[in-house]
PDB file of C-alpha atoms in Angstrom:
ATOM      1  CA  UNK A 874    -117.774 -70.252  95.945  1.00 47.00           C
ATOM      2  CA  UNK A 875    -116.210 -70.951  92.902  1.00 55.00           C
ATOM      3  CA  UNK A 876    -116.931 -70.450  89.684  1.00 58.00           C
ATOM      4  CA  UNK A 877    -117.568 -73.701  88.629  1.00 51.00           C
ATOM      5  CA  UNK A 878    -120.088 -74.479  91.691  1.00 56.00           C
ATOM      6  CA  UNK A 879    -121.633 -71.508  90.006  1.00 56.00           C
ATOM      7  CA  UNK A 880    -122.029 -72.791  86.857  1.00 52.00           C
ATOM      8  CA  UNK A 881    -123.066 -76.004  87.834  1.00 52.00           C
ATOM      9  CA  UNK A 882    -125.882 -74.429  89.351  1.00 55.00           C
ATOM     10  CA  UNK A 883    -127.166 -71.928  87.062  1.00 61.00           C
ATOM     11  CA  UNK A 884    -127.329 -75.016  84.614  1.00 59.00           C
ATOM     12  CA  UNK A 885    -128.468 -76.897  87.317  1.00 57.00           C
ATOM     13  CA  UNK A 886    -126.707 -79.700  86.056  1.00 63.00           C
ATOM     14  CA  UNK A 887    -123.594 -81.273  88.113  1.00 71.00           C
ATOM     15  CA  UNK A 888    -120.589 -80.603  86.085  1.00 73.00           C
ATOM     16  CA  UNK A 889    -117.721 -83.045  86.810  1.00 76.00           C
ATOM     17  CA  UNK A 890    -114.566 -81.458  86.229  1.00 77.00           C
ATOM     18  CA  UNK A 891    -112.736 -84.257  85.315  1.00 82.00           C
ATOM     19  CA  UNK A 892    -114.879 -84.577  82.051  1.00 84.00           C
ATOM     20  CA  UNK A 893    -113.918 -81.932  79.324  1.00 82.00           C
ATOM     21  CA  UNK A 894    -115.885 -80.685  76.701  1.00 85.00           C
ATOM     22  CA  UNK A 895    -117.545 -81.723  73.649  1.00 88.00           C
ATOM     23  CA  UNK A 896    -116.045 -79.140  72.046  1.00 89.00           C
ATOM     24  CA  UNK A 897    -112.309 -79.072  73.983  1.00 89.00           C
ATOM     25  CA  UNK A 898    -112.440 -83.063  73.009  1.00 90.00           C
ATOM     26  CA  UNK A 899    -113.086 -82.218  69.200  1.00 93.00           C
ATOM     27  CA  UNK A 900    -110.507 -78.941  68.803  1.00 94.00           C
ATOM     28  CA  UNK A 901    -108.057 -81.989  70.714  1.00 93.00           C
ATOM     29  CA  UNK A 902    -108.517 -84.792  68.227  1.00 95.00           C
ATOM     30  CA  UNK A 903    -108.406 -82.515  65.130  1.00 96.00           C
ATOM     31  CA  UNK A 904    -105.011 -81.167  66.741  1.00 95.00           C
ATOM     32  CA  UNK A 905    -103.797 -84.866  67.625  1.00 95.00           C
ATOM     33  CA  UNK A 906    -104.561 -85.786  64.024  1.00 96.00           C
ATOM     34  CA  UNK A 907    -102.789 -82.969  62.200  1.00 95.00           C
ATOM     35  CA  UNK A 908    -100.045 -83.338  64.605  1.00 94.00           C
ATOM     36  CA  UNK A 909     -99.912 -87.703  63.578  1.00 93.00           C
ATOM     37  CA  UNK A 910    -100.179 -87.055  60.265  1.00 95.00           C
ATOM     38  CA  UNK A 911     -97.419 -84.635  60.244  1.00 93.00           C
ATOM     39  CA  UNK A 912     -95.500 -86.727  62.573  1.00 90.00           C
ATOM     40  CA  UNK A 913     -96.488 -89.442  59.791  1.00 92.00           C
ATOM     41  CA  UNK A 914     -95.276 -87.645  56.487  1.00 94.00           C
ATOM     42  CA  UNK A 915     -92.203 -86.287  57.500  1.00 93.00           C
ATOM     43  CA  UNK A 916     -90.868 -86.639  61.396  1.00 90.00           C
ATOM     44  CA  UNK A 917     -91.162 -90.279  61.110  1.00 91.00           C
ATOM     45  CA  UNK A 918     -89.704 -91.010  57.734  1.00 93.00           C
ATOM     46  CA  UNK A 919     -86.690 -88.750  58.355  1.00 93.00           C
ATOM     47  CA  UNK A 920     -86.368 -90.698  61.441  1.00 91.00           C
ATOM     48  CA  UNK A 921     -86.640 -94.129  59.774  1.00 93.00           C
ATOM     49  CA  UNK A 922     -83.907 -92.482  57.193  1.00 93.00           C
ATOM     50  CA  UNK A 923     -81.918 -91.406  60.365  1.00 93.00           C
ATOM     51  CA  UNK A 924     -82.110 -95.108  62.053  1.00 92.00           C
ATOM     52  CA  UNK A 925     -81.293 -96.722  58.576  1.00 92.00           C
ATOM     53  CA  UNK A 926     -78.308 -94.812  58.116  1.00 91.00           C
ATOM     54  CA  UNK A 927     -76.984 -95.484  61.492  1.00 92.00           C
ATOM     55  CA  UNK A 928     -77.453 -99.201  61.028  1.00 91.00           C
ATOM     56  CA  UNK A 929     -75.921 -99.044  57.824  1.00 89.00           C
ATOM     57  CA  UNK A 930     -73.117 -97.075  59.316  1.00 88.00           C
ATOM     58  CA  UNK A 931     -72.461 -99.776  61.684  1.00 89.00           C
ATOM     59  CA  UNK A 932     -72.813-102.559  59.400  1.00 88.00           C
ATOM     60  CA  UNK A 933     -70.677-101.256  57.217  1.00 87.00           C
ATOM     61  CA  UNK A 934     -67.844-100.356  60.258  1.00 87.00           C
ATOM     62  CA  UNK A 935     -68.279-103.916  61.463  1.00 89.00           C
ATOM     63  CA  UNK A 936     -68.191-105.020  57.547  1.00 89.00           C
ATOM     64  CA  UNK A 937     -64.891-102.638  57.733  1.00 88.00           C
ATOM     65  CA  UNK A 938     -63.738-104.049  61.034  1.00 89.00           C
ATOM     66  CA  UNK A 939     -63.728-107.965  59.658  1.00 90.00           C
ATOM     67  CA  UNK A 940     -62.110-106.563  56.355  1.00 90.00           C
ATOM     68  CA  UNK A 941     -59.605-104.883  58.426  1.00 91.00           C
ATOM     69  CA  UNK A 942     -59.498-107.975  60.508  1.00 92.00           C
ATOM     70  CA  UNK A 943     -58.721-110.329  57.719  1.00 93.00           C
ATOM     71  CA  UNK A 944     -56.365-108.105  56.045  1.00 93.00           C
ATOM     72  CA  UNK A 945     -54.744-107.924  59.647  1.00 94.00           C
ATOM     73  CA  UNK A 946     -54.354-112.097  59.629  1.00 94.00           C
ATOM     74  CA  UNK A 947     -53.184-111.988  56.191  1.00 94.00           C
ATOM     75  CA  UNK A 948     -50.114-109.654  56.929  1.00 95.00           C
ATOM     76  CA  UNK A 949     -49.489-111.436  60.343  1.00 94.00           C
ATOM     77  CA  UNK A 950     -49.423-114.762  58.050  1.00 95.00           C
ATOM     78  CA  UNK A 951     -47.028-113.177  55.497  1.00 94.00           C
ATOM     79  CA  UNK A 952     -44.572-111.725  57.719  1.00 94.00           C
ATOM     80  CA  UNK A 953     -44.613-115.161  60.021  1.00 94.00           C
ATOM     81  CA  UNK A 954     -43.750-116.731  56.410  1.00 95.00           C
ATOM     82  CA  UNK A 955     -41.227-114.134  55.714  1.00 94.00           C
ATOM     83  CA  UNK A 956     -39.365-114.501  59.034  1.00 94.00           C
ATOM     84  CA  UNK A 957     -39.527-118.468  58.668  1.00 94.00           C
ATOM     85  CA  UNK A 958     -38.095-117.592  54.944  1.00 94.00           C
ATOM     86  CA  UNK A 959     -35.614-115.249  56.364  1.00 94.00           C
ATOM     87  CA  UNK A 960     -34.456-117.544  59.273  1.00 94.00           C
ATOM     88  CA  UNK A 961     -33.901-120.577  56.949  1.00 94.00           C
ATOM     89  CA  UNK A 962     -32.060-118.428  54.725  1.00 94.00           C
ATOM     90  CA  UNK A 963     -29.721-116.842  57.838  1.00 94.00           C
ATOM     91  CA  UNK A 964     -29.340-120.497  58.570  1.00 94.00           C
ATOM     92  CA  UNK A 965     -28.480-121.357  55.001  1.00 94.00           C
ATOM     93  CA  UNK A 966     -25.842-118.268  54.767  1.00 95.00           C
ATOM     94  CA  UNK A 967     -24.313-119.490  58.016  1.00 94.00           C
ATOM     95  CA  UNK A 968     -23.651-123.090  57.253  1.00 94.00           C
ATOM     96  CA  UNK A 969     -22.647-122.033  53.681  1.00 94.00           C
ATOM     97  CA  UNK A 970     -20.068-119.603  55.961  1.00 93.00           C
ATOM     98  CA  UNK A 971     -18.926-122.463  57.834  1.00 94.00           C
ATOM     99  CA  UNK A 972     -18.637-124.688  54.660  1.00 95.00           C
ATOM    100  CA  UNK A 973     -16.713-122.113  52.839  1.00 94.00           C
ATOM    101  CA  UNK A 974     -14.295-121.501  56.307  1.00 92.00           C
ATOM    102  CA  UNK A 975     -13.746-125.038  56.382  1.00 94.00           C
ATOM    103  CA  UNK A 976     -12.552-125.174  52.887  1.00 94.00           C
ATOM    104  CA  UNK A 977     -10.422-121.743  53.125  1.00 94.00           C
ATOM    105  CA  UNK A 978      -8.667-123.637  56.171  1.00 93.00           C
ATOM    106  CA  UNK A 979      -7.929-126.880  54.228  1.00 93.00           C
ATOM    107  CA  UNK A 980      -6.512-124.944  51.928  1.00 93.00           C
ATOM    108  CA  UNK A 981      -4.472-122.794  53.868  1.00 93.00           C
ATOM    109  CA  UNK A 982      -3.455-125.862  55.399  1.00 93.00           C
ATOM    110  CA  UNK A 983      -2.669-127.454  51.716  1.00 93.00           C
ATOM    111  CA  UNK A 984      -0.703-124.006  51.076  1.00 93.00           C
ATOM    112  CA  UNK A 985       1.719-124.333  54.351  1.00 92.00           C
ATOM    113  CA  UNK A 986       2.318-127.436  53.995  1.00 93.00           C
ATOM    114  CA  UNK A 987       3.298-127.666  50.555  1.00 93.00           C
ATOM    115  CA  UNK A 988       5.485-123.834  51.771  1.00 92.00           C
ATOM    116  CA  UNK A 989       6.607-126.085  54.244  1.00 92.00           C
ATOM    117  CA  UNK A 990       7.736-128.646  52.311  1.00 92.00           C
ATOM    118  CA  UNK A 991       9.544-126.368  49.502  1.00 92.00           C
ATOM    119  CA  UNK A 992      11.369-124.801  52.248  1.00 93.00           C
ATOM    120  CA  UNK A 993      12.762-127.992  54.176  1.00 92.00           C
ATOM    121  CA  UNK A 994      13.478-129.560  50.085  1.00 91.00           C
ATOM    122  CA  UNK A 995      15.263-126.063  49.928  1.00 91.00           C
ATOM    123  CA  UNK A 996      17.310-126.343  52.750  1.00 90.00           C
ATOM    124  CA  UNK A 997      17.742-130.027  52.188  1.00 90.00           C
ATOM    125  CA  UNK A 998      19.288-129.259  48.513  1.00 91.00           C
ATOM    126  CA  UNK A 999      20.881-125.943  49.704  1.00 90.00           C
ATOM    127  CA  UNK A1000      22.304-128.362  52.702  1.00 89.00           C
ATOM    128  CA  UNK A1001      23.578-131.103  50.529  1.00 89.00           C
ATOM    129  CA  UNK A1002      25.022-128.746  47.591  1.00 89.00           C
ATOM    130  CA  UNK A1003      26.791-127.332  50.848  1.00 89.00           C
ATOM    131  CA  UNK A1004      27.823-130.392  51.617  1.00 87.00           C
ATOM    132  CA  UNK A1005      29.185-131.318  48.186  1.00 87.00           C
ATOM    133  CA  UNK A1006      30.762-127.845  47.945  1.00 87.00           C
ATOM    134  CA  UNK A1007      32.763-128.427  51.167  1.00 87.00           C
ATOM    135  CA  UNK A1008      33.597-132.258  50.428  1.00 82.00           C
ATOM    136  CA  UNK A1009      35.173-130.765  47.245  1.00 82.00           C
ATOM    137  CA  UNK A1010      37.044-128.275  48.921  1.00 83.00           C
ATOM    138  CA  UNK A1011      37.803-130.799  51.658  1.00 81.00           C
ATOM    139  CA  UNK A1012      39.499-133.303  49.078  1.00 77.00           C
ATOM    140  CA  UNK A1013      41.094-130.592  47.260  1.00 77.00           C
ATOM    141  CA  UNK A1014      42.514-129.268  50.995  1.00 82.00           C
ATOM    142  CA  UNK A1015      43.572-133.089  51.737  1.00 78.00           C
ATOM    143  CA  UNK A1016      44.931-133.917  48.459  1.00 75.00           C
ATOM    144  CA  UNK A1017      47.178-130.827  48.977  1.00 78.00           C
ATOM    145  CA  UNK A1018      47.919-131.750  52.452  1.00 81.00           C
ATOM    146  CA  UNK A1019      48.680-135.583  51.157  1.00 75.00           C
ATOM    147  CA  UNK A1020      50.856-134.371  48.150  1.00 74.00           C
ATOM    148  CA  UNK A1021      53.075-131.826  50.940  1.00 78.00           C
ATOM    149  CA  UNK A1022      53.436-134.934  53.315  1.00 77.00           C
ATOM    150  CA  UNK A1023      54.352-137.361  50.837  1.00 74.00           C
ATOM    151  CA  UNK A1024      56.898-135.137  49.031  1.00 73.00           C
ATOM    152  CA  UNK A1025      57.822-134.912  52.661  1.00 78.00           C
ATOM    153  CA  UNK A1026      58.033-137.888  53.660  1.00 79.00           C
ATOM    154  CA  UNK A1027      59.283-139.175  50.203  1.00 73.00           C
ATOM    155  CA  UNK A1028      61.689-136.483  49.973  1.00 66.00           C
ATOM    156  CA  UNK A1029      61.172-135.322  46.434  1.00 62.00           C
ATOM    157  CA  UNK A1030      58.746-133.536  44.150  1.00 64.00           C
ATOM    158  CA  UNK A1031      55.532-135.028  43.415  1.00 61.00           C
ATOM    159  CA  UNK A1032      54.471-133.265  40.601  1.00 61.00           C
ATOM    160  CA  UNK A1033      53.071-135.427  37.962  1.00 63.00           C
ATOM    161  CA  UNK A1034      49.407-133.922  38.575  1.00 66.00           C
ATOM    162  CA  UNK A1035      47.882-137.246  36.680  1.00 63.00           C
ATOM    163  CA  UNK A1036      49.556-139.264  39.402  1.00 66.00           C
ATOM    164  CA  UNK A1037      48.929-136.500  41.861  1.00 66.00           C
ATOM    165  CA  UNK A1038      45.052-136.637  40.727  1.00 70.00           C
ATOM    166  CA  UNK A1039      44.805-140.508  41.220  1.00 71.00           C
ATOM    167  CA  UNK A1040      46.498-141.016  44.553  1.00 69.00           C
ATOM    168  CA  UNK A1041      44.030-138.457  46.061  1.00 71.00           C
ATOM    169  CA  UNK A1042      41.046-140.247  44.436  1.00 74.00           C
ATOM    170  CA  UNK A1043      42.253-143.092  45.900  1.00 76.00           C
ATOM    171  CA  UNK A1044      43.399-142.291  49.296  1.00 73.00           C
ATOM    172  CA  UNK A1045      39.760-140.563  49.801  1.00 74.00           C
ATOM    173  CA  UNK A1046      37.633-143.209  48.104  1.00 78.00           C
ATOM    174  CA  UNK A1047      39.370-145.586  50.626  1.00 77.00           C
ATOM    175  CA  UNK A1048      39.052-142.650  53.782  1.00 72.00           C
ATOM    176  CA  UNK A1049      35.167-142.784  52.534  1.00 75.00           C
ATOM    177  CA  UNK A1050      34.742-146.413  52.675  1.00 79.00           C
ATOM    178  CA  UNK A1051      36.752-146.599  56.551  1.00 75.00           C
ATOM    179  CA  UNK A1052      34.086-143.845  57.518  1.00 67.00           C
ATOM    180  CA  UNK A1053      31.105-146.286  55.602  1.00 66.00           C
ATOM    181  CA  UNK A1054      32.704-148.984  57.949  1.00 64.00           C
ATOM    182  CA  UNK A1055      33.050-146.862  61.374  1.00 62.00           C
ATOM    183  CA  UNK A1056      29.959-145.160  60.836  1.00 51.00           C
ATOM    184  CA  UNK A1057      31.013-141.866  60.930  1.00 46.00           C
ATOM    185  CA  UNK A1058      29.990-139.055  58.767  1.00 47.00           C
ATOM    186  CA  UNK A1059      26.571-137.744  57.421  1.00 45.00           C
TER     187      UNK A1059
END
């Protein structure tokens, strides 16, 4: 038998074994109650203390977050701004380019065409003092000629220069005007 069959009947009482003891249930709530009250004092408020500063940990990283957030949207919005700022200016500097290309053209333009038109006045004076220099020497190289063939043909000196002077003038002024009639010359 067991012992607590044997109990049960030297006491002659039936002992249920599921049922403790007056004095096992006392010793337990005294225990239970110094263990609460010690969970009460100090487990539970460091663990409030402990939950408190978690949650104020993550409110203050989601507080952080939407701080970083916004901060994030503010220097997206500034740089957009500066590259719209800096893509109207590239625009700006381009068509100021292309203004300031045009003009450098027109002027070059100006420049050789006013070069141009020095150098065909130069070679249109240089051309007609040319021309003057050689109708000079021309009438000086047919007045000769005329004064040997008329003392030629006339059979004695010409030498009276003032006489020899105005027959040339006059035998090329009237040679110009037969060219002036022909057309021939210039």
């Amino acid at each position: 038998m067991s012992t607590l069959s044997l109990l049960a009947a030297e006491t002659g009482e039936d002992i249920n074994p599921l049922i403790p003891e007056t004095y096992d249930i006392v010793w337990s709530v005294v225990c239970i109650a110094i263990v609460g009250v010690v969970f009460y004092k100090y487990v539970i408020p460091r663990l409030i203390k402990v939950l408190d500063e978690r949650a104020d940990k993550i409110e203050g990283g989601i507080q952080r977050a939407e701080a970083a957030q916004e901060e994030a949207q503010l220097t997206l919005q500034r740089y957009q701004q500066q590259l719209a700022d800096a893509r109207l200016e590239a625009a700006r500097i381009r068509e100021d380019a292309r203004t300031q290309g045009q003009q450098i053209l027109a002027q070059m333009r100006a420049e050789a065409q006013a070069e141009s038109d020095r150098i065909v006045a130069a070679g249109h004076s240089q051309l007609e003092a040319q021309r003057q220099q050689i109708l000079t020497e021309l009438r000086a190289e047919v007045g000769k000629t005329a004064v040997d063939l008329a003392e030629k043909i006339i059979g004695q000196s010409v030498s009276d220069e003032a006489k020899q002077a105005a027959s040339i003038d006059r035998f090329l002024s009237e040679l110009d005007q037969s060219e002036a009639g022909i057309g021939v010359g210039r």
